[in-house]
mmCIF file of N, CA and C in Angstrom:
data_model
loop_
_atom_site.group_PDB
_atom_site.id
_atom_site.type_symbol
_atom_site.label_atom_id
_atom_site.label_comp_id
_atom_site.label_asym_id
_atom_site.label_seq_id
_atom_site.Cartn_x
_atom_site.Cartn_y
_atom_site.Cartn_z
ATOM 1 N N UNK A 1 35.176 -8.356 -27.206
ATOM 2 C CA UNK A 1 35.292 -8.707 -28.605
ATOM 3 C C UNK A 1 33.837 -8.570 -29.211
ATOM 4 N N UNK A 2 33.816 -7.834 -30.282
ATOM 5 C CA UNK A 2 32.501 -7.599 -30.952
ATOM 6 C C UNK A 2 32.051 -8.862 -31.647
ATOM 7 N N UNK A 3 30.823 -9.262 -31.373
ATOM 8 C CA UNK A 3 30.270 -10.429 -32.075
ATOM 9 C C UNK A 3 28.938 -10.058 -32.610
ATOM 10 N N UNK A 4 28.683 -10.424 -33.896
ATOM 11 C CA UNK A 4 27.407 -10.156 -34.553
ATOM 12 C C UNK A 4 26.965 -11.477 -35.181
ATOM 13 N N UNK A 5 25.743 -11.892 -34.844
ATOM 14 C CA UNK A 5 25.243 -13.156 -35.410
ATOM 15 C C UNK A 5 23.906 -12.900 -36.062
ATOM 16 N N UNK A 6 23.920 -13.111 -37.393
ATOM 17 C CA UNK A 6 22.700 -12.866 -38.154
ATOM 18 C C UNK A 6 21.881 -14.139 -38.216
ATOM 19 N N UNK A 7 20.590 -13.916 -38.367
ATOM 20 C CA UNK A 7 19.618 -15.023 -38.507
ATOM 21 C C UNK A 7 18.429 -14.500 -39.288
ATOM 22 N N UNK A 8 17.612 -15.436 -39.821
ATOM 23 C CA UNK A 8 16.364 -15.066 -40.445
ATOM 24 C C UNK A 8 16.378 -15.119 -41.948
ATOM 25 N N UNK A 9 17.511 -15.368 -42.544
ATOM 26 C CA UNK A 9 17.546 -15.509 -43.990
ATOM 27 C C UNK A 9 16.809 -16.727 -44.495
ATOM 28 N N UNK A 10 16.562 -16.804 -45.779
ATOM 29 C CA UNK A 10 15.857 -17.958 -46.327
ATOM 30 C C UNK A 10 15.388 -17.635 -47.773
ATOM 31 N N UNK A 11 14.460 -18.508 -48.201
ATOM 32 C CA UNK A 11 13.936 -18.377 -49.594
ATOM 33 C C UNK A 11 12.431 -17.973 -49.489
ATOM 34 N N UNK A 12 12.129 -17.030 -50.314
ATOM 35 C CA UNK A 12 10.698 -16.568 -50.386
ATOM 36 C C UNK A 12 10.350 -16.274 -51.822
ATOM 37 N N UNK A 13 9.092 -16.198 -52.098
ATOM 38 C CA UNK A 13 8.632 -15.805 -53.413
ATOM 39 C C UNK A 13 8.471 -14.246 -53.479
ATOM 40 N N UNK A 14 8.473 -13.796 -54.726
ATOM 41 C CA UNK A 14 8.259 -12.353 -54.927
ATOM 42 C C UNK A 14 7.021 -11.902 -54.177
ATOM 43 N N UNK A 15 7.191 -10.781 -53.496
ATOM 44 C CA UNK A 15 6.085 -10.193 -52.696
ATOM 45 C C UNK A 15 6.074 -10.665 -51.287
ATOM 46 N N UNK A 16 6.893 -11.669 -50.940
ATOM 47 C CA UNK A 16 6.960 -12.159 -49.558
ATOM 48 C C UNK A 16 7.751 -11.312 -48.668
ATOM 49 N N UNK A 17 7.831 -11.735 -47.425
ATOM 50 C CA UNK A 17 8.484 -10.969 -46.350
ATOM 51 C C UNK A 17 9.469 -11.883 -45.604
ATOM 52 N N UNK A 18 10.479 -11.225 -45.038
ATOM 53 C CA UNK A 18 11.420 -11.876 -44.166
ATOM 54 C C UNK A 18 11.826 -10.859 -43.075
ATOM 55 N N UNK A 19 12.190 -11.411 -41.952
ATOM 56 C CA UNK A 19 12.712 -10.537 -40.883
ATOM 57 C C UNK A 19 14.096 -11.085 -40.487
ATOM 58 N N UNK A 20 15.120 -10.214 -40.709
ATOM 59 C CA UNK A 20 16.497 -10.564 -40.336
ATOM 60 C C UNK A 20 16.777 -10.019 -38.928
ATOM 61 N N UNK A 21 17.507 -10.754 -38.224
ATOM 62 C CA UNK A 21 17.945 -10.328 -36.872
ATOM 63 C C UNK A 21 19.440 -10.396 -36.731
ATOM 64 N N UNK A 22 19.961 -9.460 -35.930
ATOM 65 C CA UNK A 22 21.411 -9.410 -35.627
ATOM 66 C C UNK A 22 21.557 -9.365 -34.138
ATOM 67 N N UNK A 23 21.991 -10.427 -33.556
ATOM 68 C CA UNK A 23 22.230 -10.501 -32.103
ATOM 69 C C UNK A 23 23.674 -10.098 -31.858
ATOM 70 N N UNK A 24 23.822 -9.174 -30.903
ATOM 71 C CA UNK A 24 25.181 -8.581 -30.700
ATOM 72 C C UNK A 24 25.691 -8.849 -29.309
ATOM 73 N N UNK A 25 26.970 -8.784 -29.193
ATOM 74 C CA UNK A 25 27.624 -8.913 -27.875
ATOM 75 C C UNK A 25 29.011 -8.317 -27.925
ATOM 76 N N UNK A 26 29.593 -8.015 -26.742
ATOM 77 C CA UNK A 26 31.004 -7.619 -26.734
ATOM 78 C C UNK A 26 31.295 -6.138 -26.864
ATOM 79 N N UNK A 27 30.222 -5.302 -26.839
ATOM 80 C CA UNK A 27 30.456 -3.855 -26.926
ATOM 81 C C UNK A 27 29.292 -3.142 -26.321
ATOM 82 N N UNK A 28 29.461 -1.830 -26.107
ATOM 83 C CA UNK A 28 28.390 -1.012 -25.582
ATOM 84 C C UNK A 28 27.419 -0.691 -26.709
ATOM 85 N N UNK A 29 26.223 -1.317 -26.591
ATOM 86 C CA UNK A 29 25.267 -1.280 -27.699
ATOM 87 C C UNK A 29 24.948 0.151 -28.077
ATOM 88 N N UNK A 30 24.749 1.037 -27.153
ATOM 89 C CA UNK A 30 24.317 2.386 -27.450
ATOM 90 C C UNK A 30 25.392 3.269 -28.114
ATOM 91 N N UNK A 31 26.605 2.811 -28.134
ATOM 92 C CA UNK A 31 27.717 3.555 -28.693
ATOM 93 C C UNK A 31 27.960 3.276 -30.180
ATOM 94 N N UNK A 32 27.160 2.365 -30.737
ATOM 95 C CA UNK A 32 27.416 1.953 -32.090
ATOM 96 C C UNK A 32 26.211 2.214 -33.035
ATOM 97 N N UNK A 33 26.575 2.480 -34.278
ATOM 98 C CA UNK A 33 25.563 2.433 -35.379
ATOM 99 C C UNK A 33 25.618 1.067 -35.939
ATOM 100 N N UNK A 34 24.416 0.459 -36.100
ATOM 101 C CA UNK A 34 24.360 -0.925 -36.553
ATOM 102 C C UNK A 34 23.334 -1.041 -37.699
ATOM 103 N N UNK A 35 23.616 -1.818 -38.669
ATOM 104 C CA UNK A 35 22.729 -1.939 -39.769
ATOM 105 C C UNK A 35 23.092 -3.115 -40.674
ATOM 106 N N UNK A 36 22.550 -3.010 -41.903
ATOM 107 C CA UNK A 36 22.647 -4.185 -42.784
ATOM 108 C C UNK A 36 23.197 -3.707 -44.208
ATOM 109 N N UNK A 37 24.269 -4.407 -44.577
ATOM 110 C CA UNK A 37 24.768 -4.236 -45.920
ATOM 111 C C UNK A 37 24.258 -5.410 -46.773
ATOM 112 N N UNK A 38 24.023 -5.085 -48.071
ATOM 113 C CA UNK A 38 23.616 -6.092 -49.011
ATOM 114 C C UNK A 38 24.677 -6.379 -50.003
ATOM 115 N N UNK A 39 24.970 -7.660 -50.243
ATOM 116 C CA UNK A 39 25.928 -8.016 -51.280
ATOM 117 C C UNK A 39 25.210 -8.913 -52.252
ATOM 118 N N UNK A 40 24.836 -8.331 -53.383
ATOM 119 C CA UNK A 40 24.090 -9.095 -54.396
ATOM 120 C C UNK A 40 25.049 -9.552 -55.485
ATOM 121 N N UNK A 41 24.702 -10.629 -56.175
ATOM 122 C CA UNK A 41 25.583 -11.182 -57.272
ATOM 123 C C UNK A 41 25.839 -10.057 -58.294
ATOM 124 N N UNK A 42 27.065 -9.811 -58.599
ATOM 125 C CA UNK A 42 27.442 -8.851 -59.643
ATOM 126 C C UNK A 42 27.284 -7.415 -59.270
ATOM 127 N N UNK A 43 26.922 -7.107 -58.046
ATOM 128 C CA UNK A 43 26.743 -5.739 -57.639
ATOM 129 C C UNK A 43 27.635 -5.353 -56.484
ATOM 130 N N UNK A 44 27.884 -4.084 -56.351
ATOM 131 C CA UNK A 44 28.738 -3.536 -55.305
ATOM 132 C C UNK A 44 27.938 -3.687 -53.991
ATOM 133 N N UNK A 45 28.652 -3.909 -52.894
ATOM 134 C CA UNK A 45 28.045 -3.978 -51.619
ATOM 135 C C UNK A 45 27.450 -2.609 -51.255
ATOM 136 N N UNK A 46 26.240 -2.627 -50.644
ATOM 137 C CA UNK A 46 25.553 -1.386 -50.374
ATOM 138 C C UNK A 46 25.016 -1.408 -48.980
ATOM 139 N N UNK A 47 25.189 -0.355 -48.258
ATOM 140 C CA UNK A 47 24.576 -0.206 -46.947
ATOM 141 C C UNK A 47 23.097 0.201 -47.118
ATOM 142 N N UNK A 48 22.191 -0.602 -46.580
ATOM 143 C CA UNK A 48 20.799 -0.367 -46.869
ATOM 144 C C UNK A 48 20.086 0.321 -45.743
ATOM 145 N N UNK A 49 20.243 -0.174 -44.558
ATOM 146 C CA UNK A 49 19.488 0.375 -43.369
ATOM 147 C C UNK A 49 20.427 0.378 -42.205
ATOM 148 N N UNK A 50 20.274 1.425 -41.389
ATOM 149 C CA UNK A 50 21.169 1.653 -40.225
ATOM 150 C C UNK A 50 20.364 2.299 -39.149
ATOM 151 N N UNK A 51 20.742 2.011 -37.920
ATOM 152 C CA UNK A 51 20.057 2.647 -36.798
ATOM 153 C C UNK A 51 21.063 2.803 -35.636
ATOM 154 N N UNK A 52 20.922 3.913 -34.939
ATOM 155 C CA UNK A 52 21.665 4.101 -33.711
ATOM 156 C C UNK A 52 20.774 4.779 -32.704
ATOM 157 N N UNK A 53 21.370 5.123 -31.577
ATOM 158 C CA UNK A 53 20.509 5.769 -30.566
ATOM 159 C C UNK A 53 19.958 7.108 -30.981
ATOM 160 N N UNK A 54 20.637 7.753 -31.972
ATOM 161 C CA UNK A 54 20.134 9.106 -32.398
ATOM 162 C C UNK A 54 20.194 9.272 -33.904
ATOM 163 N N UNK A 55 20.328 8.207 -34.668
ATOM 164 C CA UNK A 55 20.395 8.319 -36.140
ATOM 165 C C UNK A 55 19.756 7.147 -36.763
ATOM 166 N N UNK A 56 19.251 7.406 -37.985
ATOM 167 C CA UNK A 56 18.653 6.310 -38.753
ATOM 168 C C UNK A 56 18.824 6.626 -40.192
ATOM 169 N N UNK A 57 18.962 5.584 -41.023
ATOM 170 C CA UNK A 57 19.162 5.731 -42.447
ATOM 171 C C UNK A 57 18.516 4.607 -43.192
ATOM 172 N N UNK A 58 17.849 4.942 -44.290
ATOM 173 C CA UNK A 58 17.297 3.910 -45.187
ATOM 174 C C UNK A 58 17.665 4.302 -46.613
ATOM 175 N N UNK A 59 18.252 3.371 -47.335
ATOM 176 C CA UNK A 59 18.589 3.635 -48.727
ATOM 177 C C UNK A 59 17.345 3.817 -49.600
ATOM 178 N N UNK A 60 17.423 4.709 -50.572
ATOM 179 C CA UNK A 60 16.237 4.902 -51.425
ATOM 180 C C UNK A 60 15.741 3.633 -52.080
ATOM 181 N N UNK A 61 16.706 2.708 -52.370
ATOM 182 C CA UNK A 61 16.270 1.498 -53.082
ATOM 183 C C UNK A 61 15.319 0.594 -52.281
ATOM 184 N N UNK A 62 15.326 0.765 -50.948
ATOM 185 C CA UNK A 62 14.451 -0.117 -50.153
ATOM 186 C C UNK A 62 13.465 0.697 -49.268
ATOM 187 N N UNK A 63 13.447 2.027 -49.458
ATOM 188 C CA UNK A 63 12.554 2.824 -48.665
ATOM 189 C C UNK A 63 11.097 2.373 -48.938
ATOM 190 N N UNK A 64 10.372 2.295 -47.867
ATOM 191 C CA UNK A 64 8.954 1.847 -48.001
ATOM 192 C C UNK A 64 8.832 0.310 -47.933
ATOM 193 N N UNK A 65 9.914 -0.430 -48.076
ATOM 194 C CA UNK A 65 9.845 -1.856 -48.033
ATOM 195 C C UNK A 65 10.610 -2.458 -46.867
ATOM 196 N N UNK A 66 11.749 -1.828 -46.515
ATOM 197 C CA UNK A 66 12.622 -2.342 -45.423
ATOM 198 C C UNK A 66 12.482 -1.430 -44.219
ATOM 199 N N UNK A 67 12.319 -1.948 -43.038
ATOM 200 C CA UNK A 67 12.238 -1.189 -41.827
ATOM 201 C C UNK A 67 13.173 -1.714 -40.760
ATOM 202 N N UNK A 68 14.055 -0.878 -40.274
ATOM 203 C CA UNK A 68 15.018 -1.336 -39.251
ATOM 204 C C UNK A 68 14.516 -0.951 -37.863
ATOM 205 N N UNK A 69 14.825 -1.778 -36.884
ATOM 206 C CA UNK A 69 14.507 -1.501 -35.519
ATOM 207 C C UNK A 69 15.545 -2.055 -34.573
ATOM 208 N N UNK A 70 15.583 -1.511 -33.355
ATOM 209 C CA UNK A 70 16.544 -1.994 -32.380
ATOM 210 C C UNK A 70 15.869 -2.311 -31.085
ATOM 211 N N UNK A 71 16.316 -3.387 -30.448
ATOM 212 C CA UNK A 71 15.814 -3.755 -29.134
ATOM 213 C C UNK A 71 16.989 -3.676 -28.191
ATOM 214 N N UNK A 72 17.065 -2.615 -27.400
ATOM 215 C CA UNK A 72 18.215 -2.348 -26.562
ATOM 216 C C UNK A 72 18.341 -3.414 -25.481
ATOM 217 N N UNK A 73 17.208 -3.836 -24.948
ATOM 218 C CA UNK A 73 17.256 -4.852 -23.868
ATOM 219 C C UNK A 73 17.846 -6.158 -24.343
ATOM 220 N N UNK A 74 17.544 -6.540 -25.575
ATOM 221 C CA UNK A 74 18.006 -7.795 -26.161
ATOM 222 C C UNK A 74 19.270 -7.581 -27.031
ATOM 223 N N UNK A 75 19.709 -6.384 -27.107
ATOM 224 C CA UNK A 75 20.947 -6.046 -27.903
ATOM 225 C C UNK A 75 20.814 -6.652 -29.306
ATOM 226 N N UNK A 76 19.709 -6.422 -29.906
ATOM 227 C CA UNK A 76 19.432 -7.004 -31.199
ATOM 228 C C UNK A 76 18.895 -5.919 -32.158
ATOM 229 N N UNK A 77 19.290 -6.053 -33.407
ATOM 230 C CA UNK A 77 18.798 -5.169 -34.466
ATOM 231 C C UNK A 77 18.080 -6.028 -35.475
ATOM 232 N N UNK A 78 16.889 -5.591 -35.896
ATOM 233 C CA UNK A 78 16.085 -6.305 -36.902
ATOM 234 C C UNK A 78 15.935 -5.500 -38.106
ATOM 235 N N UNK A 79 15.677 -6.176 -39.190
ATOM 236 C CA UNK A 79 15.198 -5.488 -40.413
ATOM 237 C C UNK A 79 14.016 -6.302 -40.972
ATOM 238 N N UNK A 80 12.903 -5.625 -40.992
ATOM 239 C CA UNK A 80 11.695 -6.244 -41.601
ATOM 240 C C UNK A 80 11.736 -5.933 -43.104
ATOM 241 N N UNK A 81 11.725 -6.992 -43.912
ATOM 242 C CA UNK A 81 11.786 -6.784 -45.321
ATOM 243 C C UNK A 81 10.506 -7.264 -45.924
ATOM 244 N N UNK A 82 9.749 -6.329 -46.538
ATOM 245 C CA UNK A 82 8.467 -6.618 -47.137
ATOM 246 C C UNK A 82 8.474 -6.459 -48.649
ATOM 247 N N UNK A 83 7.493 -7.009 -49.305
ATOM 248 C CA UNK A 83 7.403 -6.887 -50.753
ATOM 249 C C UNK A 83 8.695 -7.204 -51.433
ATOM 250 N N UNK A 84 9.290 -8.295 -51.090
ATOM 251 C CA UNK A 84 10.578 -8.676 -51.645
ATOM 252 C C UNK A 84 10.523 -8.939 -53.110
ATOM 253 N N UNK A 85 11.624 -8.594 -53.804
ATOM 254 C CA UNK A 85 11.735 -8.692 -55.235
ATOM 255 C C UNK A 85 12.953 -9.602 -55.568
ATOM 256 N N UNK A 86 12.965 -10.159 -56.762
ATOM 257 C CA UNK A 86 14.139 -11.030 -57.128
ATOM 258 C C UNK A 86 15.446 -10.312 -56.953
ATOM 259 N N UNK A 87 15.453 -9.019 -57.259
ATOM 260 C CA UNK A 87 16.698 -8.230 -57.105
ATOM 261 C C UNK A 87 17.153 -8.005 -55.729
ATOM 262 N N UNK A 88 16.341 -8.386 -54.742
ATOM 263 C CA UNK A 88 16.765 -8.356 -53.309
ATOM 264 C C UNK A 88 17.549 -9.634 -52.951
ATOM 265 N N UNK A 89 17.660 -10.546 -53.860
ATOM 266 C CA UNK A 89 18.468 -11.768 -53.634
ATOM 267 C C UNK A 89 19.901 -11.396 -53.362
ATOM 268 N N UNK A 90 20.420 -11.778 -52.188
ATOM 269 C CA UNK A 90 21.729 -11.305 -51.809
ATOM 270 C C UNK A 90 22.093 -11.950 -50.462
ATOM 271 N N UNK A 91 23.373 -11.765 -50.107
ATOM 272 C CA UNK A 91 23.824 -12.013 -48.734
ATOM 273 C C UNK A 91 23.686 -10.737 -48.012
ATOM 274 N N UNK A 92 23.139 -10.798 -46.802
ATOM 275 C CA UNK A 92 22.935 -9.612 -45.976
ATOM 276 C C UNK A 92 23.859 -9.712 -44.756
ATOM 277 N N UNK A 93 24.648 -8.662 -44.593
ATOM 278 C CA UNK A 93 25.613 -8.624 -43.459
ATOM 279 C C UNK A 93 25.189 -7.631 -42.426
ATOM 280 N N UNK A 94 25.246 -8.016 -41.180
ATOM 281 C CA UNK A 94 25.082 -7.077 -40.059
ATOM 282 C C UNK A 94 26.420 -6.421 -39.853
ATOM 283 N N UNK A 95 26.440 -5.075 -39.790
ATOM 284 C CA UNK A 95 27.647 -4.320 -39.600
ATOM 285 C C UNK A 95 27.468 -3.326 -38.457
ATOM 286 N N UNK A 96 28.439 -3.315 -37.586
ATOM 287 C CA UNK A 96 28.380 -2.396 -36.424
ATOM 288 C C UNK A 96 29.638 -1.507 -36.504
ATOM 289 N N UNK A 97 29.405 -0.218 -36.360
ATOM 290 C CA UNK A 97 30.512 0.810 -36.398
ATOM 291 C C UNK A 97 30.451 1.643 -35.157
ATOM 292 N N UNK A 98 31.570 1.740 -34.490
ATOM 293 C CA UNK A 98 31.663 2.630 -33.276
ATOM 294 C C UNK A 98 31.322 4.087 -33.698
ATOM 295 N N UNK A 99 30.517 4.685 -32.853
ATOM 296 C CA UNK A 99 29.979 6.029 -33.204
ATOM 297 C C UNK A 99 28.531 5.898 -33.496
ATOM 298 N N UNK A 100 27.755 6.969 -33.379
ATOM 299 C CA UNK A 100 26.322 6.847 -33.487
ATOM 300 C C UNK A 100 25.810 7.450 -34.814
ATOM 301 N N UNK A 101 26.681 7.589 -35.770
ATOM 302 C CA UNK A 101 26.367 8.294 -37.014
ATOM 303 C C UNK A 101 26.158 7.315 -38.171
ATOM 304 N N UNK A 102 24.959 7.192 -38.645
ATOM 305 C CA UNK A 102 24.641 6.297 -39.702
ATOM 306 C C UNK A 102 25.251 6.754 -41.035
ATOM 307 N N UNK A 103 25.502 8.032 -41.222
ATOM 308 C CA UNK A 103 26.184 8.458 -42.429
ATOM 309 C C UNK A 103 27.585 7.990 -42.508
ATOM 310 N N UNK A 104 28.249 7.908 -41.383
ATOM 311 C CA UNK A 104 29.580 7.366 -41.329
ATOM 312 C C UNK A 104 29.503 5.803 -41.585
ATOM 313 N N UNK A 105 28.515 5.219 -40.993
ATOM 314 C CA UNK A 105 28.315 3.753 -41.095
ATOM 315 C C UNK A 105 28.146 3.392 -42.584
ATOM 316 N N UNK A 106 27.435 4.246 -43.316
ATOM 317 C CA UNK A 106 27.121 3.948 -44.701
ATOM 318 C C UNK A 106 28.373 3.779 -45.585
ATOM 319 N N UNK A 107 29.468 4.433 -45.230
ATOM 320 C CA UNK A 107 30.701 4.296 -45.989
ATOM 321 C C UNK A 107 31.716 3.425 -45.353
ATOM 322 N N UNK A 108 31.270 2.683 -44.291
ATOM 323 C CA UNK A 108 32.195 1.819 -43.555
ATOM 324 C C UNK A 108 32.916 0.841 -44.502
ATOM 325 N N UNK A 109 32.183 0.293 -45.430
ATOM 326 C CA UNK A 109 32.746 -0.731 -46.361
ATOM 327 C C UNK A 109 33.854 -0.051 -47.209
ATOM 328 N N UNK A 110 33.596 1.162 -47.673
ATOM 329 C CA UNK A 110 34.570 1.813 -48.566
ATOM 330 C C UNK A 110 35.913 2.064 -47.846
ATOM 331 N N UNK A 111 35.829 2.335 -46.553
ATOM 332 C CA UNK A 111 37.044 2.605 -45.817
ATOM 333 C C UNK A 111 37.553 1.414 -45.024
ATOM 334 N N UNK A 112 36.920 0.262 -45.224
ATOM 335 C CA UNK A 112 37.400 -0.936 -44.575
ATOM 336 C C UNK A 112 37.204 -0.937 -43.087
ATOM 337 N N UNK A 113 36.109 -0.298 -42.628
ATOM 338 C CA UNK A 113 35.868 -0.132 -41.227
ATOM 339 C C UNK A 113 34.650 -0.995 -40.783
ATOM 340 N N UNK A 114 34.440 -1.003 -39.505
ATOM 341 C CA UNK A 114 33.298 -1.695 -38.948
ATOM 342 C C UNK A 114 33.547 -3.117 -38.624
ATOM 343 N N UNK A 115 32.627 -3.709 -37.872
ATOM 344 C CA UNK A 115 32.622 -5.085 -37.495
ATOM 345 C C UNK A 115 31.541 -5.780 -38.221
ATOM 346 N N UNK A 116 31.870 -6.902 -38.902
ATOM 347 C CA UNK A 116 30.957 -7.543 -39.785
ATOM 348 C C UNK A 116 30.582 -8.917 -39.273
ATOM 349 N N UNK A 117 29.253 -9.284 -39.445
ATOM 350 C CA UNK A 117 28.877 -10.603 -39.195
ATOM 351 C C UNK A 117 29.223 -11.524 -40.378
ATOM 352 N N UNK A 118 28.829 -12.759 -40.275
ATOM 353 C CA UNK A 118 29.203 -13.726 -41.386
ATOM 354 C C UNK A 118 28.212 -13.672 -42.513
ATOM 355 N N UNK A 119 27.063 -13.032 -42.306
ATOM 356 C CA UNK A 119 26.085 -12.908 -43.384
ATOM 357 C C UNK A 119 25.005 -13.958 -43.370
ATOM 358 N N UNK A 120 23.882 -13.604 -43.940
ATOM 359 C CA UNK A 120 22.758 -14.541 -44.059
ATOM 360 C C UNK A 120 22.188 -14.388 -45.459
ATOM 361 N N UNK A 121 21.918 -15.498 -46.102
ATOM 362 C CA UNK A 121 21.477 -15.464 -47.508
ATOM 363 C C UNK A 121 19.947 -15.323 -47.619
ATOM 364 N N UNK A 122 19.571 -14.412 -48.475
ATOM 365 C CA UNK A 122 18.146 -14.218 -48.807
ATOM 366 C C UNK A 122 17.966 -14.513 -50.300
ATOM 367 N N UNK A 123 17.059 -15.396 -50.668
ATOM 368 C CA UNK A 123 16.793 -15.741 -52.039
ATOM 369 C C UNK A 123 15.320 -15.444 -52.334
ATOM 370 N N UNK A 124 15.064 -14.616 -53.331
ATOM 371 C CA UNK A 124 13.722 -14.287 -53.719
ATOM 372 C C UNK A 124 13.458 -14.824 -55.115
ATOM 373 N N UNK A 125 12.474 -15.710 -55.227
ATOM 374 C CA UNK A 125 12.198 -16.283 -56.550
ATOM 375 C C UNK A 125 10.951 -15.652 -57.158
ATOM 376 N N UNK A 126 10.961 -15.617 -58.503
ATOM 377 C CA UNK A 126 9.860 -15.005 -59.202
ATOM 378 C C UNK A 126 8.703 -16.005 -59.441
#
């Protein structure tokens, strides 16, 4: 059974940093694309960053500020979020999709696919 547990959310001021982590279990880590979707108030959910054994994706809206990484030994995916802005305030979901293709992962929400964590809230104040 796929399990995804997010941690690291919290409240920061504009310009601050946070590191989100997604601890995983129940599947072959190298067979999945894993990343983070953002659900902001009043906005459509968006896949921001994804990583797999042979693929990586970063949305233009966070390029240069968000960096994703994976630790195979710990079966964990992290996203380092720097220079946070009030518009980054959102719930962030760890999402894992079978297959190693982050382009497919990016549209997982649209097709109702993927395994989703419960989310972690990030609040950025001005």
